[in-house]
């Protein structure tokens, strides 16, 4: 009986958190940012990762509350530890730009989070890793190209442009101008101005 009661409490707790998070999303949609933040915060403090991510967004952008990057990082971290893929991406970006500790430790942790988020299909993480591996202190061009292709195949026009650059310059792949042109055309068709300029040249 004690176990059954505990399970019921857990279900009730999760259901309330889901309801609060949905209420927060609806409130934000109609412009009631402060009410939305209150709902997200209540659900986040109950351990609901989607709400923790939303609280992080509120703090990062100053929606419904004061802008506070440290608090944003805290809530992204909580959501990321519950395997929330977009929170892993956001927390990784926070670590690289604002996080405490040594640069190497922050970078090592951030890359691990970005790898997880990219593996979960987060296009932003794939694109970020692609550029990161291409431009790092010790470039890993083949690895960078792999992530750029993943992001490009998910519809990211900027990554498609970078793939074109890789083929044009032979970065991580054998130089192939025909293939470079194909990627530039696809990127330009999706609205990328850099690709249009490259095609004109």
Short mmCIF file of C-alpha atoms in Angstrom, two decimals:
data_model
loop_
_atom_site.label_atom_id
_atom_site.label_comp_id
_atom_site.label_asym_id
_atom_site.label_seq_id
_atom_site.Cartn_x
_atom_site.Cartn_y
_atom_site.Cartn_z
CA UNK A 1 0.00 0.00 0.00
CA UNK A 2 2.81 2.40 0.85
CA UNK A 3 4.41 1.74 -2.54
CA UNK A 4 1.07 2.30 -4.33
CA UNK A 5 0.52 5.56 -2.44
CA UNK A 6 4.03 6.71 -3.34
CA UNK A 7 3.43 5.90 -7.04
CA UNK A 8 0.15 7.85 -6.98
CA UNK A 9 1.90 10.83 -5.43
CA UNK A 10 4.55 10.72 -8.16
CA UNK A 11 1.92 10.58 -10.93
CA UNK A 12 -0.03 13.44 -9.36
CA UNK A 13 3.16 15.49 -9.03
CA UNK A 14 4.11 14.90 -12.67
CA UNK A 15 0.58 15.65 -13.92
CA UNK A 16 0.53 18.98 -12.05
CA UNK A 17 3.96 19.86 -13.47
CA UNK A 18 2.79 19.08 -17.02
CA UNK A 19 -0.36 21.16 -16.52
CA UNK A 20 1.62 24.10 -15.11
CA UNK A 21 4.08 23.95 -17.99
CA UNK A 22 1.26 23.91 -20.58
CA UNK A 23 -0.41 26.82 -18.79
CA UNK A 24 2.91 28.67 -18.92
CA UNK A 25 3.28 28.05 -22.67
CA UNK A 26 -0.26 29.30 -23.32
CA UNK A 27 0.31 32.36 -21.12
CA UNK A 28 3.54 33.18 -22.97
CA UNK A 29 1.77 32.73 -26.32
CA UNK A 30 -0.80 35.43 -25.46
CA UNK A 31 1.83 37.76 -24.02
CA UNK A 32 1.31 37.19 -20.27
CA UNK A 33 5.03 36.69 -19.66
CA UNK A 34 5.02 37.17 -15.87
CA UNK A 35 2.22 34.64 -15.37
CA UNK A 36 4.01 32.24 -17.74
CA UNK A 37 7.25 32.53 -15.78
CA UNK A 38 5.39 31.81 -12.50
CA UNK A 39 3.87 28.65 -13.97
CA UNK A 40 7.18 27.47 -15.44
CA UNK A 41 8.97 28.13 -12.14
CA UNK A 42 6.42 26.15 -10.10
CA UNK A 43 6.73 23.17 -12.44
CA UNK A 44 10.53 23.51 -12.64
CA UNK A 45 10.88 23.47 -8.86
CA UNK A 46 8.96 20.17 -8.90
CA UNK A 47 11.74 18.74 -11.10
CA UNK A 48 10.00 18.85 -14.49
CA UNK A 49 12.76 19.17 -17.11
CA UNK A 50 10.65 20.86 -19.82
CA UNK A 51 9.68 23.58 -17.35
CA UNK A 52 13.28 23.90 -16.15
CA UNK A 53 14.28 24.54 -19.76
CA UNK A 54 11.51 27.14 -20.12
CA UNK A 55 12.62 28.90 -16.92
CA UNK A 56 16.14 28.98 -18.38
CA UNK A 57 14.79 30.64 -21.53
CA UNK A 58 12.90 33.21 -19.44
CA UNK A 59 16.03 34.12 -17.49
CA UNK A 60 18.21 34.18 -20.61
CA UNK A 61 15.90 36.53 -22.52
CA UNK A 62 14.38 38.46 -19.60
CA UNK A 63 10.82 37.27 -20.35
CA UNK A 64 8.52 37.53 -17.33
CA UNK A 65 11.49 38.09 -15.03
CA UNK A 66 14.79 39.96 -14.82
CA UNK A 67 17.46 38.80 -17.27
CA UNK A 68 19.95 36.66 -15.35
CA UNK A 69 22.39 34.47 -17.30
CA UNK A 70 23.68 32.70 -14.20
CA UNK A 71 20.17 31.57 -13.25
CA UNK A 72 19.50 30.63 -16.88
CA UNK A 73 22.60 28.44 -16.78
CA UNK A 74 21.46 26.85 -13.51
CA UNK A 75 18.06 25.84 -14.94
CA UNK A 76 19.53 24.69 -18.25
CA UNK A 77 21.93 22.53 -16.25
CA UNK A 78 19.07 20.97 -14.29
CA UNK A 79 17.11 20.18 -17.47
CA UNK A 80 20.25 18.93 -19.24
CA UNK A 81 20.95 16.48 -16.40
CA UNK A 82 17.49 14.98 -17.14
CA UNK A 83 18.54 14.42 -20.79
CA UNK A 84 16.60 17.39 -22.22
CA UNK A 85 18.47 17.69 -25.54
CA UNK A 86 17.82 21.38 -26.26
CA UNK A 87 18.80 22.22 -22.67
CA UNK A 88 22.06 20.33 -23.23
CA UNK A 89 22.73 22.59 -26.23
CA UNK A 90 21.81 25.78 -24.34
CA UNK A 91 23.83 24.81 -21.27
CA UNK A 92 26.84 24.00 -23.46
CA UNK A 93 26.61 27.46 -25.04
CA UNK A 94 26.33 29.00 -21.56
CA UNK A 95 29.43 27.12 -20.39
CA UNK A 96 31.47 28.23 -23.39
CA UNK A 97 30.45 31.89 -23.07
CA UNK A 98 29.81 32.56 -19.37
CA UNK A 99 30.50 29.47 -17.30
CA UNK A 100 32.77 29.30 -14.24
CA UNK A 101 35.98 27.30 -13.97
CA UNK A 102 38.97 26.82 -16.26
CA UNK A 103 38.56 27.27 -20.00
CA UNK A 104 39.65 23.68 -20.71
CA UNK A 105 37.17 22.15 -18.21
CA UNK A 106 34.30 24.26 -19.54
CA UNK A 107 35.14 23.40 -23.14
CA UNK A 108 35.47 19.68 -22.39
CA UNK A 109 32.09 19.57 -20.62
CA UNK A 110 30.42 21.75 -23.26
CA UNK A 111 31.62 19.57 -26.15
CA UNK A 112 30.32 16.43 -24.42
CA UNK A 113 26.90 18.10 -24.01
CA UNK A 114 26.90 19.32 -27.63
CA UNK A 115 27.75 15.80 -28.83
CA UNK A 116 24.77 14.40 -26.89
CA UNK A 117 22.43 17.10 -28.18
CA UNK A 118 23.66 16.61 -31.76
CA UNK A 119 23.14 12.85 -31.41
CA UNK A 120 19.56 13.54 -30.30
CA UNK A 121 18.98 15.46 -33.54
CA UNK A 122 19.31 19.07 -32.34
CA UNK A 123 20.24 20.91 -35.55
CA UNK A 124 21.71 23.90 -33.68
CA UNK A 125 24.11 21.60 -31.82
CA UNK A 126 25.15 19.86 -35.05
CA UNK A 127 25.84 23.22 -36.74
CA UNK A 128 27.71 24.57 -33.71
CA UNK A 129 29.90 21.44 -33.47
CA UNK A 130 30.60 21.52 -37.20
CA UNK A 131 31.98 25.06 -37.02
CA UNK A 132 33.69 24.34 -33.68
CA UNK A 133 35.63 21.36 -35.09
CA UNK A 134 36.52 23.27 -38.28
CA UNK A 135 37.82 26.37 -36.48
CA UNK A 136 39.22 24.96 -33.23
CA UNK A 137 42.83 25.33 -32.09
CA UNK A 138 43.36 21.79 -33.39
CA UNK A 139 40.89 21.51 -36.28
CA UNK A 140 39.26 18.13 -36.89
CA UNK A 141 37.97 18.78 -40.39
CA UNK A 142 36.41 15.36 -41.12
CA UNK A 143 34.54 15.45 -37.83
CA UNK A 144 33.44 19.03 -38.47
CA UNK A 145 32.16 18.14 -41.95
CA UNK A 146 30.18 15.21 -40.51
CA UNK A 147 28.25 17.55 -38.20
CA UNK A 148 27.83 20.25 -40.85
CA UNK A 149 26.30 17.65 -43.18
CA UNK A 150 23.92 16.50 -40.44
CA UNK A 151 22.76 20.08 -39.84
CA UNK A 152 22.53 20.78 -43.58
CA UNK A 153 20.42 17.65 -44.09
CA UNK A 154 18.13 18.92 -41.32
CA UNK A 155 17.53 22.07 -43.37
CA UNK A 156 20.12 24.50 -41.99
CA UNK A 157 21.10 26.75 -44.93
CA UNK A 158 24.18 28.19 -43.18
CA UNK A 159 25.58 24.71 -42.58
CA UNK A 160 24.86 23.83 -46.23
CA UNK A 161 26.95 26.89 -47.20
CA UNK A 162 29.81 25.71 -44.92
CA UNK A 163 29.65 22.26 -46.57
CA UNK A 164 30.11 24.04 -49.91
CA UNK A 165 33.19 25.81 -48.53
CA UNK A 166 34.57 22.44 -47.39
CA UNK A 167 34.21 20.99 -50.90
CA UNK A 168 35.60 24.12 -52.53
CA UNK A 169 38.69 24.24 -50.29
CA UNK A 170 39.15 20.51 -49.67
CA UNK A 171 38.52 20.67 -45.91
CA UNK A 172 37.82 17.20 -44.51
CA UNK A 173 37.01 15.95 -48.02
CA UNK A 174 38.66 15.79 -51.44
CA UNK A 175 38.31 19.10 -53.26
CA UNK A 176 35.34 19.00 -55.65
CA UNK A 177 34.12 22.24 -57.23
CA UNK A 178 31.05 20.61 -58.82
CA UNK A 179 29.94 19.37 -55.40
CA UNK A 180 30.74 22.78 -53.86
CA UNK A 181 28.51 24.50 -56.44
CA UNK A 182 25.68 22.05 -55.71
CA UNK A 183 25.79 22.87 -52.00
CA UNK A 184 26.06 26.63 -52.64
CA UNK A 185 23.01 26.48 -54.94
CA UNK A 186 20.97 24.58 -52.33
CA UNK A 187 22.01 27.04 -49.61
CA UNK A 188 21.26 30.06 -51.83
CA UNK A 189 17.85 28.62 -52.73
CA UNK A 190 17.11 28.40 -49.00
CA UNK A 191 17.89 32.13 -48.65
CA UNK A 192 21.55 32.17 -47.59
CA UNK A 193 23.14 35.43 -48.79
CA UNK A 194 26.74 34.21 -48.34
CA UNK A 195 26.03 31.35 -50.73
CA UNK A 196 24.51 33.75 -53.28
CA UNK A 197 27.61 35.95 -53.09
CA UNK A 198 29.88 32.91 -53.44
CA UNK A 199 27.99 31.78 -56.55
CA UNK A 200 28.35 35.22 -58.15
CA UNK A 201 32.12 35.11 -57.61
#
